[in-house]
XYZ file of N, CA and C in Angstrom:
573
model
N -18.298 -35.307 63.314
C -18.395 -34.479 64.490
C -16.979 -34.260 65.028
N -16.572 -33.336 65.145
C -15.073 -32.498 65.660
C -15.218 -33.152 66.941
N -14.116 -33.562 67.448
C -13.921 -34.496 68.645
C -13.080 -33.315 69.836
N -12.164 -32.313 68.769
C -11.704 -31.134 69.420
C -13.007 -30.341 70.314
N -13.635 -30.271 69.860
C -14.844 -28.950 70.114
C -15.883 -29.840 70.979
N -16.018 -31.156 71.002
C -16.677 -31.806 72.025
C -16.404 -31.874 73.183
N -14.751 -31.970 73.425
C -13.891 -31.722 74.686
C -14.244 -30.017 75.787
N -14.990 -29.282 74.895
C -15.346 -28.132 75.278
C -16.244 -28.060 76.160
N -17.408 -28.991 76.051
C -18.431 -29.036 76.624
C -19.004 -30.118 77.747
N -19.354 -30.014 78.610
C -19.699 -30.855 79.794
C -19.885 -32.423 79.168
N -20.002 -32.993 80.051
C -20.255 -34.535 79.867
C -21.812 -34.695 79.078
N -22.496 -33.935 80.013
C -24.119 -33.556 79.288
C -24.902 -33.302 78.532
N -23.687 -32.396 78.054
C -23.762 -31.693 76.854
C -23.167 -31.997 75.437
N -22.384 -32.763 76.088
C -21.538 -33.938 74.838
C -22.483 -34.959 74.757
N -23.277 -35.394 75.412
C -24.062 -36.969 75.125
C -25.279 -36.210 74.815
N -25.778 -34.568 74.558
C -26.855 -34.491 73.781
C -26.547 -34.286 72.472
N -25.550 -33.576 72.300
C -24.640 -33.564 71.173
C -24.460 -34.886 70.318
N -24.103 -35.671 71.133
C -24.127 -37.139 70.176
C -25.272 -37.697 70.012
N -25.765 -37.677 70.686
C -27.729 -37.758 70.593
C -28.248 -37.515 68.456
N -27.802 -35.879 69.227
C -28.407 -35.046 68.161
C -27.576 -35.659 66.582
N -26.495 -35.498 66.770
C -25.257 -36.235 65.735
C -26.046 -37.313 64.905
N -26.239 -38.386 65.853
C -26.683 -39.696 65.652
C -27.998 -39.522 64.938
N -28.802 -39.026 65.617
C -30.640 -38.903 65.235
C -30.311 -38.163 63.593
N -29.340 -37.373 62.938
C -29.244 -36.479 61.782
C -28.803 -37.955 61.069
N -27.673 -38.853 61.747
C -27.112 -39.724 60.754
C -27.943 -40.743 60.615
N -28.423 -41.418 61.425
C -29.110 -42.869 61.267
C -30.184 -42.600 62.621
N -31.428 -43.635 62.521
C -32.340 -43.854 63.507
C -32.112 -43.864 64.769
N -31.001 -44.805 64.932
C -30.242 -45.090 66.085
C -30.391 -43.982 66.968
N -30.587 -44.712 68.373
C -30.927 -44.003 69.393
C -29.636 -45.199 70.570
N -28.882 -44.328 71.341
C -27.871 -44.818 71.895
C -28.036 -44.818 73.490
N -28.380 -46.318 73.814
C -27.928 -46.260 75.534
C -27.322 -45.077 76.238
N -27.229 -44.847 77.528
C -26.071 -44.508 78.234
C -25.092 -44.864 77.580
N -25.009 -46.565 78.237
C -23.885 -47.394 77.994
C -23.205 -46.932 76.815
N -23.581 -47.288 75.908
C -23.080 -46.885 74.191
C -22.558 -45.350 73.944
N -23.338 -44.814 74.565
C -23.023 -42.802 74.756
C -21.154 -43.087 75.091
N -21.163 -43.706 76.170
C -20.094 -43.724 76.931
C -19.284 -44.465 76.202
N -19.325 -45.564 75.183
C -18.308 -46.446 74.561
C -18.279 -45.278 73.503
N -18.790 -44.790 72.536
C -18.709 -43.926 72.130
C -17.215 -42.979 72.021
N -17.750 -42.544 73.617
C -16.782 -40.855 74.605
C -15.460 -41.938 73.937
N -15.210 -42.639 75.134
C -14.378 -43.495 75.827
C -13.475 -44.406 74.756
N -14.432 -44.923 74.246
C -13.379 -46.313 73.408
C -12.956 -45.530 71.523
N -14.130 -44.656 70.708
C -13.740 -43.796 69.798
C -13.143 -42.664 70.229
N -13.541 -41.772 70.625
C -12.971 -40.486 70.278
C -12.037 -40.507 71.448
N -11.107 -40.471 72.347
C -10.742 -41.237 73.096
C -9.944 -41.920 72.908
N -9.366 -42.553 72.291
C -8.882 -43.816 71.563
C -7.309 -43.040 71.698
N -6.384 -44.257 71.431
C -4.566 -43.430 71.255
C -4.905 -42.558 69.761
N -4.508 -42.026 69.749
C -3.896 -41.121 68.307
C -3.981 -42.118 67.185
N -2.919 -43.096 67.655
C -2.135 -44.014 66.423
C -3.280 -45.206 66.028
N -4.611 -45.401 66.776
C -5.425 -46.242 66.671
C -6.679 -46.073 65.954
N -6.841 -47.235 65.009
C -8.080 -47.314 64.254
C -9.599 -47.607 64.990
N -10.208 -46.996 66.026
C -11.126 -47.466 66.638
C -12.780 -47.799 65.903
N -13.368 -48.563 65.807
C -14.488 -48.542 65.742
C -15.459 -49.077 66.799
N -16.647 -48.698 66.651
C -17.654 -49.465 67.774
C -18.913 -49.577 66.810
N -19.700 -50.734 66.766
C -20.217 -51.538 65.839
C -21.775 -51.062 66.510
N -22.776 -51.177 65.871
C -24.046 -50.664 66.527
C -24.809 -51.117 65.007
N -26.358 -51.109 65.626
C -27.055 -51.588 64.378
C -26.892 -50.591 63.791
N -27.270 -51.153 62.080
C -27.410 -50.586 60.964
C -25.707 -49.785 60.536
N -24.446 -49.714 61.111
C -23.096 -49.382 61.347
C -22.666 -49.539 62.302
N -21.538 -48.415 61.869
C -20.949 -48.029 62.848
C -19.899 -46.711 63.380
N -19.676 -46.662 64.469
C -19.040 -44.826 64.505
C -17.045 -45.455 64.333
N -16.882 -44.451 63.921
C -15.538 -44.837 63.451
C -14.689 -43.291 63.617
N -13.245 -43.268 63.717
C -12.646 -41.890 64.445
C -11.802 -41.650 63.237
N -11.337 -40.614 62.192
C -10.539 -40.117 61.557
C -9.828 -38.702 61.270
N -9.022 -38.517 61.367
C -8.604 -36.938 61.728
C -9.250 -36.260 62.381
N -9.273 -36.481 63.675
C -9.951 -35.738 64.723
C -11.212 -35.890 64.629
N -11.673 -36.531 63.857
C -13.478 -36.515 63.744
C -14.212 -37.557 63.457
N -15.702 -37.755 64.368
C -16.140 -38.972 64.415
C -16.757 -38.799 63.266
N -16.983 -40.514 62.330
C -17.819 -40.844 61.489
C -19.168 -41.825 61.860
N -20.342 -41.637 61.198
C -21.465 -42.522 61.235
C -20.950 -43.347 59.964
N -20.722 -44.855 59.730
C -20.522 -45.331 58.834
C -21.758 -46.326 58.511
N -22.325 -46.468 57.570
C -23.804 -47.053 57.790
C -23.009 -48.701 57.361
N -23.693 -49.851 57.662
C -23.235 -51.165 57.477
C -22.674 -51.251 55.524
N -22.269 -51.976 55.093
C -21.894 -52.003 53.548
C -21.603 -53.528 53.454
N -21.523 -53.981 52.135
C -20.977 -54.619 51.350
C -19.190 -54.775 51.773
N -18.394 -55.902 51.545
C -17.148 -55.845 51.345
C -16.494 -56.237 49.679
N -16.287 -54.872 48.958
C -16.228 -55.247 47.987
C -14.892 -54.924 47.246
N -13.823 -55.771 48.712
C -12.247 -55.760 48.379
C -12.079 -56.735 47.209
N -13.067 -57.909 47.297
C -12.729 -59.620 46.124
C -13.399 -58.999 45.095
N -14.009 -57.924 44.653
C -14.672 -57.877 43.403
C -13.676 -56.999 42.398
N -13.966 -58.067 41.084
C -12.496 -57.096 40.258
C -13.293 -57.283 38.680
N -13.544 -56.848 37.916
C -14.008 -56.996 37.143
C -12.741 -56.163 35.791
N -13.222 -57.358 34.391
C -12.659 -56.509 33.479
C -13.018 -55.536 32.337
N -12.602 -54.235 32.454
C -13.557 -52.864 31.632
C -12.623 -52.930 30.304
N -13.346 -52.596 29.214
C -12.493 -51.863 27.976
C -12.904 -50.541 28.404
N -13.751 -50.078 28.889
C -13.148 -48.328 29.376
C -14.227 -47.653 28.452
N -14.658 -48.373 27.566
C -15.508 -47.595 26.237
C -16.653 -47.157 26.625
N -17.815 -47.898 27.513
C -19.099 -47.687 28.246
C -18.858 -47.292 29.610
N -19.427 -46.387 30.187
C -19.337 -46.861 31.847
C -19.716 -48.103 32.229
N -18.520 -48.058 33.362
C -18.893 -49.702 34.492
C -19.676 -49.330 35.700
N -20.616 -49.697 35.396
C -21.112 -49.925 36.837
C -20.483 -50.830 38.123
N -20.209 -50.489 38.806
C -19.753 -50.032 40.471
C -20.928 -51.128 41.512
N -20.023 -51.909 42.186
C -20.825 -52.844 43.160
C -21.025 -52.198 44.494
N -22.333 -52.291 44.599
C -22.893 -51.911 46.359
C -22.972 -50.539 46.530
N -23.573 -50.391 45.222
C -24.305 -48.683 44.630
C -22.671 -47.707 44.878
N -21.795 -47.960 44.389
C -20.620 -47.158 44.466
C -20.476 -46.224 43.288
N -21.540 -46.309 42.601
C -21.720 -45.441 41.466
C -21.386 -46.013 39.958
N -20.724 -45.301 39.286
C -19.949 -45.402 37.860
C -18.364 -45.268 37.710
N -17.725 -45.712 36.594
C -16.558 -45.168 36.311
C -16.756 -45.133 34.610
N -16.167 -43.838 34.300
C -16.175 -43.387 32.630
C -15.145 -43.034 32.633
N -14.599 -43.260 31.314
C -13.077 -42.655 30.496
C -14.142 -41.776 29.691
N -13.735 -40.412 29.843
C -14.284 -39.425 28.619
C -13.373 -38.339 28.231
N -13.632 -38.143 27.216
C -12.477 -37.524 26.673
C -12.826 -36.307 26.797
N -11.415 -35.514 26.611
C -11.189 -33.947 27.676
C -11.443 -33.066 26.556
N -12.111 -31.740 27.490
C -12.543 -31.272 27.200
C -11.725 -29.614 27.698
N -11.558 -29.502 28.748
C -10.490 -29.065 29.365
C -9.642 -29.608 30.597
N -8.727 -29.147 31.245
C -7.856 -29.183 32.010
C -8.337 -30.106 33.217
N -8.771 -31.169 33.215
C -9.300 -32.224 34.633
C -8.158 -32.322 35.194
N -8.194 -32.606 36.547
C -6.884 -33.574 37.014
C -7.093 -35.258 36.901
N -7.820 -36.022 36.841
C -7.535 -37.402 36.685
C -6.983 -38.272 35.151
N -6.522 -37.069 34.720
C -6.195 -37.272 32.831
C -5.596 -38.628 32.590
N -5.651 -38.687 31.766
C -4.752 -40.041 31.250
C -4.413 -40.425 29.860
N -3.687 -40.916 29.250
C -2.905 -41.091 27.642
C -3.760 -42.552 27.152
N -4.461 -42.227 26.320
C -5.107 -43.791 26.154
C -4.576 -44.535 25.271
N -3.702 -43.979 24.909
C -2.232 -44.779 23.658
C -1.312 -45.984 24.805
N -1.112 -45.777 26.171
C -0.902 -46.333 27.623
C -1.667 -47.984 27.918
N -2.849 -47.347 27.858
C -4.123 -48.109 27.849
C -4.225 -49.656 26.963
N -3.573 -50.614 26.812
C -3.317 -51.379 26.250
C -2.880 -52.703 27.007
N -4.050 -53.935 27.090
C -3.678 -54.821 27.641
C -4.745 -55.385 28.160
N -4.585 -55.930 29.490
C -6.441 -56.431 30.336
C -6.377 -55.325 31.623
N -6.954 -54.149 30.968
C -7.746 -53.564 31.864
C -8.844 -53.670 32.611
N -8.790 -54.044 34.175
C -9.687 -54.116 34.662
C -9.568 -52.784 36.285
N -11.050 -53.098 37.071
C -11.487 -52.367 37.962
C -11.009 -53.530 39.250
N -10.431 -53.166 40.559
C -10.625 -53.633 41.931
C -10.534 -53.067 42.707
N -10.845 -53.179 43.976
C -11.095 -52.674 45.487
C -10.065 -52.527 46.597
N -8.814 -53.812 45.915
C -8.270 -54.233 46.965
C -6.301 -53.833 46.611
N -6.637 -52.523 47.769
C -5.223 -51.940 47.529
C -4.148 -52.704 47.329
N -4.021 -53.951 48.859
C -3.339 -55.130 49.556
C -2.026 -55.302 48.399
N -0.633 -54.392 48.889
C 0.153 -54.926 48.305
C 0.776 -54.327 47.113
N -0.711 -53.212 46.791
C -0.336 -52.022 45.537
C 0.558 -51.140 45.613
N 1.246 -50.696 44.343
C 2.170 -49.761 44.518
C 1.999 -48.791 43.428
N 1.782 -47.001 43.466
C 2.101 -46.526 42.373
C 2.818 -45.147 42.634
N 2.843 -44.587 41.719
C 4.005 -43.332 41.149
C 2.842 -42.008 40.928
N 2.470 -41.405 42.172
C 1.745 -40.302 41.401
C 2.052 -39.383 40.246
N 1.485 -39.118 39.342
C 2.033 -37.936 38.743
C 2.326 -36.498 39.308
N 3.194 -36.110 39.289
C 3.434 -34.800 39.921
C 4.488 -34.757 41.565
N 4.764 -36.471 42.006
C 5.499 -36.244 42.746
C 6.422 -37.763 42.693
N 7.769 -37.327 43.270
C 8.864 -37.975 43.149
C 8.648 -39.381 43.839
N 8.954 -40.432 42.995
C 9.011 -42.081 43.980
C 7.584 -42.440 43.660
N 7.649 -43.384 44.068
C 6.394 -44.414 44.186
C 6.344 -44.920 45.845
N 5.172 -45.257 46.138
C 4.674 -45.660 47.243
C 3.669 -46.592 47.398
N 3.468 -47.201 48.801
C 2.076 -48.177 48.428
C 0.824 -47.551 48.777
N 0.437 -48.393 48.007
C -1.482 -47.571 48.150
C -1.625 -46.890 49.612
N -1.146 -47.854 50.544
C -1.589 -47.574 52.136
C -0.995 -45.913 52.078
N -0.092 -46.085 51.885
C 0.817 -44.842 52.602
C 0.390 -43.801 51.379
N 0.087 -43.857 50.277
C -0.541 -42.555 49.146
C -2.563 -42.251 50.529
N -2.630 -43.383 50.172
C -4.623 -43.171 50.952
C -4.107 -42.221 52.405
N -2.807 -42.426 53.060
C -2.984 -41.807 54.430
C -2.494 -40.651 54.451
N -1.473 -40.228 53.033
C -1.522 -39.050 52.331
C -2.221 -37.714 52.459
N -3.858 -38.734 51.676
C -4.545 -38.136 51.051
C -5.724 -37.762 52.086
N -5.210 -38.645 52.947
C -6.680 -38.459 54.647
C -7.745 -39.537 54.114
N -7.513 -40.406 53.017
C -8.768 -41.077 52.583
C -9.297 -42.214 54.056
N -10.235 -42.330 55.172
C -10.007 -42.924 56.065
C -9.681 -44.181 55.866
N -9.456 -45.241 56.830
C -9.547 -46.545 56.248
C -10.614 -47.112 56.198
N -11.700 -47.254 56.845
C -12.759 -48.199 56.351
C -13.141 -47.246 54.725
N -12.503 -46.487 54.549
C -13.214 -46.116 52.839
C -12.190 -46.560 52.008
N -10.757 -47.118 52.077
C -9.637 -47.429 51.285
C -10.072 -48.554 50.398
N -11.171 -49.648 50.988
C -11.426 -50.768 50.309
C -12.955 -50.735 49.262
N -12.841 -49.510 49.056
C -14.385 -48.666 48.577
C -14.189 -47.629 47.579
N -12.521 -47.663 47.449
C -12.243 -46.605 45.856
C -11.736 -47.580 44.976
N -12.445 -47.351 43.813
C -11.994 -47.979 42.429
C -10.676 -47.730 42.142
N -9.838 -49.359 41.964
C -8.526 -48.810 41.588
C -8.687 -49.240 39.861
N -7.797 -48.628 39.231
C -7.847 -48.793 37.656
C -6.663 -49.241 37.596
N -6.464 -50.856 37.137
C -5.329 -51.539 37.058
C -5.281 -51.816 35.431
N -3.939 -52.053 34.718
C -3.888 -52.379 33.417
C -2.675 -53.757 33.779
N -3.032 -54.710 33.728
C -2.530 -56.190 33.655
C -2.020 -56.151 35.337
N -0.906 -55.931 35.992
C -1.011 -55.744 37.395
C -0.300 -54.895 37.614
N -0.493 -53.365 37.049
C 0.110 -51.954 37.242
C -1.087 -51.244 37.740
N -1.067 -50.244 38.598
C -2.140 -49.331 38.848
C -2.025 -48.454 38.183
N -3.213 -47.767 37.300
C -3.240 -46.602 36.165
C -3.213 -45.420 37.164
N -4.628 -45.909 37.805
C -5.108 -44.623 38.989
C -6.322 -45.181 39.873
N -6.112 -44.095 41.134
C -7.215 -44.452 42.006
C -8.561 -42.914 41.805
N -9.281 -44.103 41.373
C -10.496 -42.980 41.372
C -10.796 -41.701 42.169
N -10.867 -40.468 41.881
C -10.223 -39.340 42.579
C -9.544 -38.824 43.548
N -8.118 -39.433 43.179
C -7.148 -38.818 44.062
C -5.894 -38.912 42.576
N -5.904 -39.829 42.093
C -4.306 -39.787 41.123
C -3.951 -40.485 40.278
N -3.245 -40.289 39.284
C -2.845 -41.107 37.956
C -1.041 -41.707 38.192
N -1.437 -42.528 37.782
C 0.611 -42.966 37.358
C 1.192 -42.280 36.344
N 2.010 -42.340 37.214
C 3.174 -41.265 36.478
C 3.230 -42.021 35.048
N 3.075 -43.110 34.691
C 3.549 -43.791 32.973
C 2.037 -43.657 32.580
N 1.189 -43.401 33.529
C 0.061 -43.665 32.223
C -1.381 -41.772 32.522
N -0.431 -41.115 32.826
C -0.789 -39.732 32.758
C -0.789 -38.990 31.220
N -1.617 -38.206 30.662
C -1.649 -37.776 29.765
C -3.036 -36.623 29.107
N -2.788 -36.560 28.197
C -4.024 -35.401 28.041
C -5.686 -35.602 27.062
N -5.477 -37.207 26.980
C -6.496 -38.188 25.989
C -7.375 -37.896 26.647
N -8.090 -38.893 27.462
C -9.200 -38.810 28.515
C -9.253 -38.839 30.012
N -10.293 -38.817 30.808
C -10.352 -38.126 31.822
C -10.871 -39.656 32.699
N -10.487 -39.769 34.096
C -11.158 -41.073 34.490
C -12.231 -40.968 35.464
N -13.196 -40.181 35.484
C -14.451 -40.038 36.364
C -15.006 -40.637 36.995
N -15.059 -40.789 38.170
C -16.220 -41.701 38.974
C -17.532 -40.776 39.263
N -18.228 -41.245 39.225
C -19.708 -40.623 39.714
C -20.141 -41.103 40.348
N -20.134 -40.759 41.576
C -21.221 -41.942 43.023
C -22.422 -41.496 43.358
C-alpha cells in the first residue's frame, strides 16, 4: 500500500483503507489502537528506519514508500545445504526450487559450469558476503548489492545464495559473479 497516496486522504479514510488492505492480505481485523500504531510507528517512521509492528499471523513492515503484510515464516538464515546442481533442490519453508538448466537462449542468471567445481552448496545467510556482479565494476557486500536492488530486508534472509566453497556464484534472481558468469547453464529459482 503506497504510503504517498494515503497521506491524501483523511484520517478516516486512511483507517478504512487499511481495513480494506488488511482484510485482502490476511484475516486480521485491527483495533483502533493498532490502526494507529500502524499510521504512526510504520508508515511514519524516519526514512532511514526499518520499522515493523508484529500482529498475529505477521506482520506490517515499511519499504520504499510502501507498506508490506508479511505473513509469520520460518528463519531460514542457519540452513545451508550441499547441491551438485544436477537435480533440483528443494528450498526450506516452501521457498520453492533451485535448477541449473542448460540454455536455451539468452537468460540473465547464466553461468559457466566449467567454474562450478568444488563443494557447492545453497544458504540464506548473506552476514559478511561479498560479490562482483557481472556487468558492473567492484565488488560489494550482499547488504549494499540487496539495497541496490530494493530487495526489502525482512526478504534478504529468504533468497538462495549459491556459494562454491566460500565464494558467492549468485543470488537467486538478481546476479551472477563476475568469475563464475558464462553461457553453460541458467540458475532458476521457482517459488
Amino acid at each position: 500500500m503506497n504510503i504517498t497516496t494515503m497521506l491524501l486522504h483523511s484520517d478516516l479514510k486512511r483507517e478504512q483503507l487499511l481495513r480494506l488492505w488488511l482484510d485482502i492480505n490476511t484475516s486480521l481485523m485491527p483495533t483502533e489502537v493498532q490502526l494507529g500504531k500502524i499510521w504512526q510507528e510504520v508508515a511514519l517512521a524516519r526514512p532511514d528506519a526499518n520499522p515493523v509492528l508484529s500482529l498475529a499471523g505477521g506482520s506490517i513492515r515499511r519499504s520504499n514508500g510502501e507498506l508490506h503484510w508479511v505473513a509469520t515464516c520460518d528463519d531460514v538464515s542457519g540452513w545451508k545445504q550441499e547441491w551438485l546442481g544436477k537435480t533440483p533442490l528443494e528450498l526450506p519453508d516452501n521457498l520453492g526450487t533451485l535448477t541449473l538448466v542448460d540454455l536455451t537462449n539468452g537468460e540473465k542468471m547464466t553461468l559457466d559450469r566449467q567454474t562450478l567445481t568444488g563443494e557447492l552448496h545453497v544458504s540464506f545467510n548473506p552476514e559478511g558476503l561479498s560479490a562482483h556482479p557481472y556487468g558492473r565494476a567492484g565488488s560489494r557486500k550482499l547488504k549494499k548489492l540487496f539495497q541496490e536492488h530494493n530487495v526489502p530486508s525482512w526478504q534478504r534472509r529468504r533468497m538462495p545464495i549459491l556459494m562454491l566453497d566460500n565464494k558467492v556464484v549468485a543470488v537467486a534472481n538478481l546476479f551472477v559473479d563476475k568469475a563464475f558468469y558464462g553461457s553453460d547453464c541458467e540458475l532458476v529459482w521457482d517459488k
